[in-house]
XYZ file of C-alpha atoms in Angstrom:
596
model
C 0.000 0.000 0.000
C 1.163 3.507 -0.844
C 0.476 6.294 1.646
C 0.100 8.847 -1.180
C -1.196 8.596 -4.721
C -0.293 11.359 -7.145
C -2.609 11.531 -10.151
C -1.287 13.466 -13.140
C -3.397 14.214 -16.214
C -2.098 12.372 -19.273
C -4.734 13.608 -21.703
C -3.822 15.366 -24.930
C -4.261 18.887 -23.524
C -2.015 18.399 -20.513
C 0.450 16.284 -22.496
C 0.900 19.217 -24.878
C 1.779 21.299 -21.789
C 4.535 18.905 -20.681
C 2.667 16.586 -18.292
C 4.861 13.670 -19.446
C 7.950 15.587 -18.396
C 6.229 16.404 -15.090
C 5.626 12.673 -14.488
C 9.276 11.882 -15.268
C 10.471 14.607 -12.915
C 8.075 13.426 -10.197
C 9.440 9.902 -10.330
C 13.005 11.236 -10.300
C 12.430 13.496 -7.268
C 10.417 10.864 -5.383
C 13.246 8.378 -5.801
C 15.836 10.972 -4.781
C 13.893 11.657 -1.560
C 13.576 7.921 -0.834
C 9.801 7.993 -1.212
C 9.438 5.507 -4.061
C 8.035 2.826 -1.717
C 5.510 5.268 -0.221
C 4.295 7.411 -3.114
C 2.613 6.128 -6.283
C 2.473 8.256 -9.448
C -0.508 7.517 -11.713
C -0.942 8.806 -15.260
C -4.684 9.346 -15.775
C -6.971 10.682 -18.457
C -8.544 14.143 -18.578
C -9.886 15.712 -15.357
C -12.090 18.049 -17.383
C -10.767 21.430 -16.285
C -8.515 21.817 -19.323
C -8.053 25.572 -18.894
C -5.936 24.907 -15.784
C -3.735 22.074 -17.072
C -1.377 20.437 -16.429
C -3.323 19.107 -13.452
C -2.045 17.058 -10.514
C -4.139 15.686 -7.636
C -2.563 14.270 -4.476
C -4.514 11.805 -2.336
C -5.525 11.221 0.419
C -5.521 15.008 0.932
C -7.262 15.645 -2.387
C -5.016 18.620 -3.116
C -5.798 19.805 -6.647
C -2.769 21.476 -8.203
C -3.282 23.412 -11.434
C -0.965 24.791 -14.109
C 1.873 22.752 -12.717
C 5.272 23.089 -14.376
C 8.313 20.853 -14.318
C 10.016 23.478 -12.148
C 7.244 23.129 -9.513
C 7.834 19.403 -8.986
C 10.774 19.545 -6.519
C 8.757 21.847 -4.236
C 5.686 19.583 -4.384
C 7.780 16.536 -3.527
C 9.855 18.131 -0.739
C 7.047 20.150 0.848
C 3.887 18.101 0.298
C 4.981 14.515 -0.202
C 7.902 14.592 2.249
C 6.840 17.134 4.894
C 3.049 17.041 4.494
C 2.720 20.755 3.763
C 0.374 21.538 0.867
C 1.829 23.970 -1.681
C -0.976 26.527 -1.507
C 0.252 28.727 -4.343
C -0.329 25.921 -6.852
C -3.813 24.949 -5.668
C -6.867 25.495 -7.836
C -8.116 28.605 -6.059
C -11.667 27.371 -5.540
C -10.335 24.489 -3.425
C -8.319 26.618 -0.990
C -9.665 26.814 2.589
C -6.485 27.742 4.448
C -2.757 27.167 4.097
C -2.886 23.442 4.685
C -6.421 22.249 3.964
C -8.580 22.122 0.877
C -12.220 21.484 0.113
C -13.491 18.710 -2.135
C -13.425 19.245 -5.879
C -17.098 18.300 -5.974
C -17.844 21.420 -3.941
C -16.320 23.773 -6.519
C -18.466 25.570 -9.088
C -16.922 23.686 -11.993
C -17.749 20.232 -10.620
C -20.720 20.810 -8.285
C -23.431 20.649 -10.961
C -21.795 17.901 -12.973
C -22.696 14.213 -12.913
C -20.063 11.956 -14.418
C -21.263 8.713 -16.017
C -19.461 8.575 -19.359
C -16.499 10.353 -17.739
C -16.733 8.421 -14.452
C -13.210 6.960 -14.670
C -11.458 9.803 -16.494
C -8.943 11.367 -14.147
C -9.529 8.534 -11.679
C -7.692 5.471 -13.050
C -4.633 4.667 -15.101
C -6.200 3.879 -18.495
C -3.294 1.621 -19.422
C -3.881 -0.794 -16.530
C -6.863 -3.122 -16.922
C -6.736 -4.037 -13.231
C -7.616 -0.463 -12.281
C -10.658 -0.579 -14.568
C -11.704 -3.919 -13.089
C -11.348 -2.415 -9.580
C -14.017 0.132 -10.636
C -16.510 -2.659 -11.517
C -15.009 -2.943 -14.977
C -16.273 -5.878 -17.074
C -18.836 -6.718 -14.366
C -21.586 -5.607 -16.748
C -20.275 -7.902 -19.470
C -20.116 -10.763 -16.982
C -23.697 -10.091 -15.893
C -24.927 -9.978 -19.488
C -23.223 -13.211 -20.526
C -24.162 -15.221 -17.442
C -27.553 -13.845 -16.403
C -29.265 -12.212 -19.411
C -30.486 -13.194 -22.841
C -29.766 -10.954 -25.848
C -33.433 -9.943 -25.854
C -33.214 -8.898 -22.196
C -30.161 -6.750 -22.941
C -31.981 -5.023 -25.782
C -35.052 -4.498 -23.602
C -32.883 -2.922 -20.917
C -31.523 -0.480 -23.503
C -35.054 0.288 -24.703
C -36.297 0.805 -21.145
C -33.366 3.092 -20.306
C -34.257 5.514 -23.083
C -30.570 5.957 -23.991
C -30.313 7.994 -27.186
C -27.269 8.100 -29.425
C -24.812 10.724 -28.241
C -23.286 11.150 -31.704
C -25.747 13.848 -32.735
C -28.986 12.461 -34.138
C -30.253 11.124 -30.817
C -31.707 7.891 -32.248
C -32.770 5.402 -29.524
C -29.903 2.966 -28.956
C -32.137 0.052 -27.985
C -34.210 0.447 -31.133
C -31.100 0.368 -33.301
C -29.961 -2.831 -31.582
C -33.418 -4.356 -31.882
C -33.478 -3.804 -35.661
C -30.025 -5.362 -36.128
C -30.833 -8.339 -33.912
C -33.990 -9.074 -35.918
C -32.092 -9.493 -39.182
C -30.572 -12.999 -39.508
C -27.093 -13.260 -41.063
C -24.012 -15.446 -40.958
C -21.979 -12.444 -39.765
C -22.857 -9.232 -37.943
C -20.768 -6.308 -36.726
C -20.728 -3.877 -33.794
C -18.878 -0.674 -34.671
C -17.780 2.407 -32.771
C -17.640 5.873 -34.288
C -14.626 7.626 -32.755
C -14.094 9.940 -35.720
C -15.266 13.110 -33.901
C -14.754 15.720 -36.593
C -16.562 18.787 -35.172
C -14.286 21.820 -34.657
C -13.693 22.261 -30.944
C -14.998 18.808 -29.973
C -12.840 16.451 -27.918
C -15.316 14.450 -25.808
C -14.803 11.048 -27.409
C -11.048 11.491 -27.558
C -10.959 12.137 -23.820
C -13.065 9.069 -22.982
C -10.782 6.857 -25.068
C -7.681 8.400 -23.500
C -9.013 8.083 -19.957
C -11.251 5.002 -19.955
C -10.866 2.866 -23.105
C -12.044 -0.369 -21.472
C -15.543 1.052 -20.909
C -15.985 1.264 -24.685
C -14.578 -2.218 -25.298
C -16.887 -3.688 -22.652
C -19.926 -1.933 -24.111
C -19.109 -3.057 -27.654
C -18.921 -6.659 -26.472
C -22.331 -6.209 -24.837
C -23.695 -4.800 -28.104
C -22.182 -7.719 -30.008
C -23.873 -10.205 -27.680
C -27.214 -8.396 -27.978
C -27.354 -8.445 -31.787
C -25.389 -11.640 -32.463
C -22.147 -10.045 -33.717
C -18.725 -11.606 -33.247
C -16.538 -8.798 -34.609
C -16.231 -5.140 -33.687
C -14.401 -2.231 -35.280
C -13.425 1.097 -33.744
C -13.078 3.770 -36.415
C -10.850 6.481 -34.965
C -9.080 9.395 -36.569
C -5.331 9.062 -36.869
C -4.918 12.558 -35.333
C -5.653 10.980 -31.928
C -2.319 9.188 -31.297
C -2.698 8.925 -27.504
C -6.232 7.537 -27.797
C -5.134 5.056 -30.482
C -2.204 3.885 -28.374
C -4.306 3.386 -25.237
C -7.055 1.663 -27.181
C -4.605 -0.858 -28.568
C -3.122 -1.449 -25.113
C -6.640 -1.982 -23.737
C -7.551 -4.418 -26.534
C -4.353 -6.412 -25.955
C -4.994 -6.546 -22.204
C -8.638 -7.574 -22.641
C -7.574 -10.388 -24.977
C -4.946 -11.517 -22.478
C -7.573 -11.631 -19.707
C -10.020 -13.533 -21.901
C -12.450 -10.609 -22.004
C -12.170 -10.403 -25.792
C -11.751 -13.350 -28.115
C -13.175 -16.875 -27.850
C -15.632 -18.188 -25.261
C -15.758 -15.088 -23.069
C -16.682 -15.952 -19.435
C -17.096 -19.579 -20.584
C -20.381 -18.517 -22.116
C -19.716 -19.752 -25.644
C -19.812 -16.132 -26.869
C -16.980 -15.026 -29.185
C -16.215 -11.365 -29.803
C -13.111 -9.469 -30.851
C -12.336 -5.852 -31.725
C -9.947 -4.230 -34.192
C -8.994 -0.615 -34.804
C -9.351 1.155 -38.141
C -7.720 4.564 -38.598
C -9.520 7.372 -40.413
C -7.766 10.134 -42.320
C -9.769 12.939 -40.707
C -12.648 13.252 -43.186
C -15.616 14.918 -41.473
C -18.062 13.092 -43.755
C -16.896 9.778 -42.270
C -18.786 10.680 -39.138
C -21.878 9.741 -41.170
C -22.531 6.061 -40.522
C -22.623 4.735 -44.077
C -19.554 6.769 -45.108
C -17.724 5.428 -42.050
C -18.537 1.840 -42.962
C -17.500 2.413 -46.555
C -14.161 3.726 -45.275
C -13.643 0.671 -43.013
C -14.151 -1.456 -46.114
C -11.142 0.295 -47.667
C -13.091 2.458 -50.099
C -13.438 6.207 -50.474
C -15.511 7.477 -47.542
C -18.776 8.489 -49.180
C -22.326 8.053 -47.869
C -24.704 5.501 -49.334
C -28.342 5.933 -50.195
C -30.637 4.738 -47.390
C -32.626 2.477 -47.207
C -31.325 -0.137 -46.756
C -30.180 0.989 -43.327
C -27.062 -0.464 -41.631
C -29.182 -2.619 -39.309
C -30.067 -4.630 -42.422
C -27.141 -3.983 -44.748
C -24.189 -2.222 -43.167
C -20.494 -3.060 -42.985
C -19.537 -5.495 -45.761
C -23.245 -5.756 -46.547
C -24.031 -7.364 -43.169
C -26.306 -6.211 -40.296
C -24.376 -3.657 -38.249
C -24.878 -1.406 -35.245
C -22.854 1.777 -34.981
C -22.735 3.916 -31.851
C -20.311 6.617 -30.859
C -17.850 6.536 -27.962
C -19.982 8.434 -25.456
C -23.030 6.264 -26.132
C -21.022 3.119 -25.440
C -19.460 4.624 -22.292
C -22.920 4.818 -20.677
C -23.885 1.194 -21.317
C -21.939 -0.724 -18.617
C -23.439 1.533 -15.941
C -26.957 1.037 -17.314
C -26.514 -2.747 -17.171
C -25.165 -2.641 -13.603
C -27.509 -0.019 -12.124
C -30.613 -0.625 -14.214
C -32.773 1.190 -16.722
C -34.819 2.933 -14.002
C -31.666 4.453 -12.503
C -30.676 5.905 -15.862
C -34.206 7.165 -16.540
C -34.190 8.985 -13.196
C -31.464 11.283 -14.579
C -32.147 13.996 -17.143
C -35.536 14.555 -18.743
C -38.376 12.269 -19.789
C -37.494 12.290 -23.487
C -33.738 12.721 -23.014
C -32.619 10.576 -20.071
C -29.086 10.532 -18.715
C -26.246 12.989 -19.002
C -24.413 14.714 -21.851
C -20.734 15.489 -22.193
C -19.849 18.874 -23.685
C -16.542 20.270 -24.860
C -16.807 23.806 -23.553
C -14.734 26.300 -25.518
C -14.593 29.774 -27.023
C -15.012 32.941 -24.949
C -15.361 31.140 -21.622
C -13.292 31.158 -18.430
C -13.232 27.410 -17.774
C -12.421 25.709 -21.052
C -12.781 21.963 -20.772
C -15.006 18.913 -20.567
C -18.257 18.953 -18.611
C -20.869 16.245 -18.099
C -24.284 17.386 -16.907
C -27.749 15.848 -16.604
C -29.939 16.462 -19.649
C -32.187 19.434 -18.951
C -29.449 21.521 -17.333
C -29.860 25.065 -18.636
C -27.374 26.787 -20.897
C -26.993 29.473 -18.218
C -25.858 26.891 -15.649
C -23.287 25.500 -18.072
C -21.936 28.895 -19.156
C -22.075 30.873 -15.926
C -21.874 28.369 -13.083
C -19.700 25.606 -14.549
C -17.908 27.596 -17.238
C -17.233 30.584 -15.007
C -18.828 33.034 -17.439
C -17.372 35.143 -20.214
C -13.941 36.576 -19.238
C -12.399 40.051 -19.428
C -15.609 41.959 -18.736
C -17.282 40.926 -21.977
C -20.912 39.835 -22.219
C -22.428 36.572 -23.391
C -23.834 36.878 -26.901
C -24.482 33.347 -28.151
C -23.509 29.689 -27.902
C -22.980 27.378 -30.847
C -23.978 23.765 -30.263
C -23.657 20.896 -32.698
C -20.662 22.290 -34.592
C -21.068 22.726 -38.363
C -24.366 20.842 -38.161
C -25.803 22.916 -35.323
C -26.953 26.437 -34.710
C -26.459 29.481 -32.523
C -28.427 30.010 -29.323
C -28.809 33.737 -28.544
C -28.429 35.319 -25.109
C -32.212 35.738 -24.892
C -32.532 31.928 -24.748
C -29.770 31.292 -22.209
C -32.260 29.685 -19.814
C -33.163 26.977 -22.332
C -32.842 23.455 -20.855
C -30.317 21.523 -22.918
C -31.777 18.340 -24.375
C -32.435 16.946 -27.845
C -35.930 18.310 -28.351
C -35.441 21.780 -26.848
C -32.362 22.473 -28.974
C -34.095 21.395 -32.187
C -37.088 23.572 -31.282
C -34.921 26.710 -31.166
C -33.065 25.932 -34.405
C -29.967 24.240 -33.047
C -29.119 20.625 -32.220
C -27.186 18.606 -29.663
C -24.632 17.276 -32.115
C -21.800 15.303 -30.617
C -21.335 17.856 -27.839
C -19.250 20.829 -28.929
C -20.361 24.015 -27.156
C -18.641 27.204 -28.292
C -19.350 30.387 -26.340
C -19.275 33.783 -28.064
C -19.239 37.348 -26.742
C -20.174 40.718 -28.242
C -16.948 40.861 -30.265
C -18.128 37.896 -32.356
C -19.762 38.605 -35.714
C -22.579 36.149 -36.357
C -22.264 36.470 -40.125
C -18.584 35.642 -39.823
C -19.395 32.628 -37.586
C -21.787 31.273 -40.214
C -19.066 31.808 -42.809
C -16.498 29.977 -40.637
C -18.652 26.859 -40.421
C -19.530 26.980 -44.128
C -15.814 27.130 -45.000
C -15.376 23.949 -42.967
C -18.341 22.223 -44.600
C -17.239 23.141 -48.117
C -13.806 21.665 -47.425
C -15.269 18.500 -45.914
C -18.033 17.774 -48.429
C -17.288 14.489 -50.184
C -18.767 15.883 -53.407
C -21.004 12.916 -54.117
C -24.260 14.893 -54.373
C -24.752 18.198 -56.177
C -26.858 20.018 -53.536
C -24.056 19.697 -50.999
C -21.059 19.941 -53.339
C -22.291 23.000 -55.250
C -24.905 24.426 -52.885
C -22.607 24.894 -49.899
C -20.071 26.569 -52.162
C -22.725 29.043 -53.348
C -23.714 29.739 -49.728
C -20.093 30.484 -48.857
C -19.731 32.826 -51.835
C -22.772 34.841 -50.718
C -21.534 35.015 -47.126
C -18.103 36.130 -48.301
C -19.726 38.803 -50.427
C -21.723 40.088 -47.450
C -18.740 40.168 -45.061
C -16.800 42.177 -47.634
C -19.531 44.799 -47.748
C -20.620 43.967 -51.283
C -23.868 42.151 -50.464
C -27.440 43.176 -51.193
C -30.748 42.551 -49.437
C -31.584 40.173 -52.288
C -28.496 38.166 -51.349
C -29.915 37.608 -47.867
C -33.178 36.295 -49.326
C -31.268 34.119 -51.786
C -29.128 32.799 -48.922
C -32.199 31.668 -46.992
C -33.849 30.080 -50.018
C -30.708 28.151 -50.914
C -30.362 26.880 -47.323
C -33.745 25.175 -47.451
C -33.021 23.671 -50.865
C -29.754 22.135 -49.637
C -31.418 20.776 -46.483
C -34.181 19.067 -48.440
C -32.109 17.598 -51.265
C -28.713 16.559 -49.904
C -27.893 12.860 -49.708
C -26.583 12.632 -46.142
C -26.564 14.410 -42.812
C -23.550 16.554 -43.680
C -25.373 18.385 -46.465
C -28.756 18.264 -44.763
C -27.448 20.074 -41.683
C -24.789 22.303 -43.305
C -27.206 25.280 -43.613
C -28.098 25.222 -39.900
C -25.489 27.789 -38.758
C -26.705 30.162 -41.497
C -30.401 29.658 -40.758
C -30.012 30.076 -36.993
C -27.971 33.272 -37.328
C -30.473 34.619 -39.868
C -33.278 33.821 -37.433
C -31.773 35.550 -34.402
C -29.281 38.024 -35.881
C -30.785 39.142 -39.176
C -30.098 42.745 -38.163
C -26.349 41.986 -38.324
C -26.700 40.686 -41.873
C -28.638 43.825 -42.818
C -26.054 46.106 -41.165
C -23.336 44.515 -43.310
C -25.432 45.101 -46.430
C -27.161 48.449 -45.925
C -24.664 50.249 -43.670
C -21.462 48.499 -44.822
C -20.750 48.005 -41.134
C -19.902 45.006 -38.974
C -21.595 45.655 -35.591
C -19.108 43.396 -33.814
C -16.111 44.953 -35.513
C -14.878 41.524 -36.575
C -15.077 41.696 -40.377
C -11.844 43.358 -41.484
C -13.195 44.633 -44.793
C -15.846 46.645 -42.932
C -13.723 47.808 -40.010
C -11.255 50.674 -39.628
C -9.095 51.607 -36.658
C -8.988 55.230 -35.515
C -7.184 57.093 -32.747
C -9.309 59.451 -30.649
C -7.212 62.589 -30.328
C -8.674 63.563 -26.950
C -7.492 60.308 -25.396
C -4.138 59.926 -27.155
C -1.157 60.903 -24.974
C 1.415 60.671 -27.745
C 3.318 57.870 -26.028
C 4.225 56.390 -29.480
C 3.634 52.820 -28.244
C 1.114 52.132 -31.019
C 3.421 53.487 -33.714
C 6.382 51.496 -32.457
C 4.368 48.257 -32.554
C 2.574 48.771 -35.863
C 3.971 46.089 -38.224
C 3.402 48.161 -41.386
C 4.254 51.688 -40.184
C 0.685 52.935 -40.652
C 0.723 55.195 -37.560
C 2.358 58.606 -37.472
C 2.672 61.404 -34.935
C 5.083 63.237 -32.663
C 5.867 62.465 -29.055
C 3.183 63.868 -26.688
C 0.939 64.701 -29.648
C -2.099 62.826 -30.946
C -1.239 60.137 -33.479
C -3.063 59.244 -36.713
C -3.645 55.934 -38.496
C -3.284 55.832 -42.281
C -6.260 53.614 -43.203
C -4.758 52.915 -46.618
C -1.677 51.317 -45.078
C -3.468 49.715 -42.098
C -3.796 45.912 -42.322
C -6.314 45.885 -39.424
C -4.297 43.526 -37.257
C -5.454 45.216 -34.032
C -1.994 45.454 -32.461
C -2.396 49.203 -31.902
C -5.622 48.673 -29.917
C -4.015 45.877 -27.942
C -0.943 47.944 -27.026
C -2.655 51.263 -26.253
C -2.828 51.864 -22.500
C -5.256 54.774 -22.749
C -8.080 53.169 -24.801
C -7.485 55.780 -27.486
C -7.648 53.310 -30.391
C -11.188 52.391 -31.443
C -12.847 50.355 -34.173
C -15.300 52.091 -36.465
């Protein structure tokens, strides 16, 4: 037994901030102090509070250290681990009570309103050690299913739980399994969508980095329920840590007899292999994903037939995403009624969001369905920083829409988001403040969609390009009111005629911003003005003479020499030379530089 356990985040975010070097230094210092028999260092997955990484938590005290550097390690080891004195200056400020005690993380604003089911083991266990997963009831659900339940009972449990697919569409998981189970075949497949292509989304990646066995266990349960013997995890190659840990988990599960032949002596065979994707957003669509696994160009197929009848290699297939699978072992162990008691009637359970944009606490949050947007943004997210005000939130990525500040008290679930012109999507939630131009946001997502369209159908291939051209025209100040009408008309045409979900949902960011921020579109067209001051073509920087002290700081930092003036006299910006980089406004200490 170790007297202290030091948990260090080994997720992608913290790894990019040198958490691996921190772990190496920890082990070195612990050994140097003769503590290697008393202190255990554990590399975990993501804790969720990514804005404060690298993160280190020391138990049994529960001291939560944030923004730790390699240089901080000797002090942590000598003071805390050797002498028992918590290093207060490194503590996450919300946990500080006095110099040597802290309060529980669950009492802080970031964690208090969260409920972790899919993320239950992230930041808790070493994802590369199967024994730690087993110690958290890992593979108990699979054992229960194979020894106590029939496939039909498993499917009924999923139906009773009301679990809906967390990949975006929200289709009932149990119904999908039921359809696949009903179709006889000599071979069936259970697949996992870990492609996660939405800008700003990293929920699935974090689950796979922090708790890969939960997905493997759930896929085996799905395989048993529908009669499949082979599973595939389709994951983007840009997730090297997740891929590595997945492969380690698969190897360990095979070694323990939890994948492969005759699992739990039940006569059930099931194995899993990994397939790497090249980062094509369209491969998040289920038929395009299956086509890619088959080794072909990732393009969607016409439906019907649906994958439950004719999916991977033409055989009945179920496909769920990472977060959906991560819920399943807990549903089996705790029951459908337990899961239904969380969230709302039509959207039971929790949802994981990747919280980003103009928000204080960037990171991963998991909340019960029905939690309001205000609670997520203000209570958990810490609000909009630097004195700015909340303007909108984008949910669902390129397939979703913008939720305006007037609807900040909307409960977040599948039906409520669709009703206001957005959608859940896979869980990206990007917060925007008053400096964000909504026309420019729509343009940003259309640029992404145009790049990611597979080109198979004309409405998506050509239509999204035309939408982008109109948006570009408007943001340059060359648009007309007729362009706005044409934009809206084209959106509905693309939605109704595109082959797959990518094209059908691509107009959503445009339609939602037109619905709630049409005045911004009209300002760009009729006044040649960007109200947010974000569109460079419609924005000029000026120096207010009454405020300018002639300190020359703006002129000295201007990269193109567009600012002139004498010391202690008001300066002037040459708008012809100005490249609108904003450095002058950033450097001015007297707020003399303004956008007009």
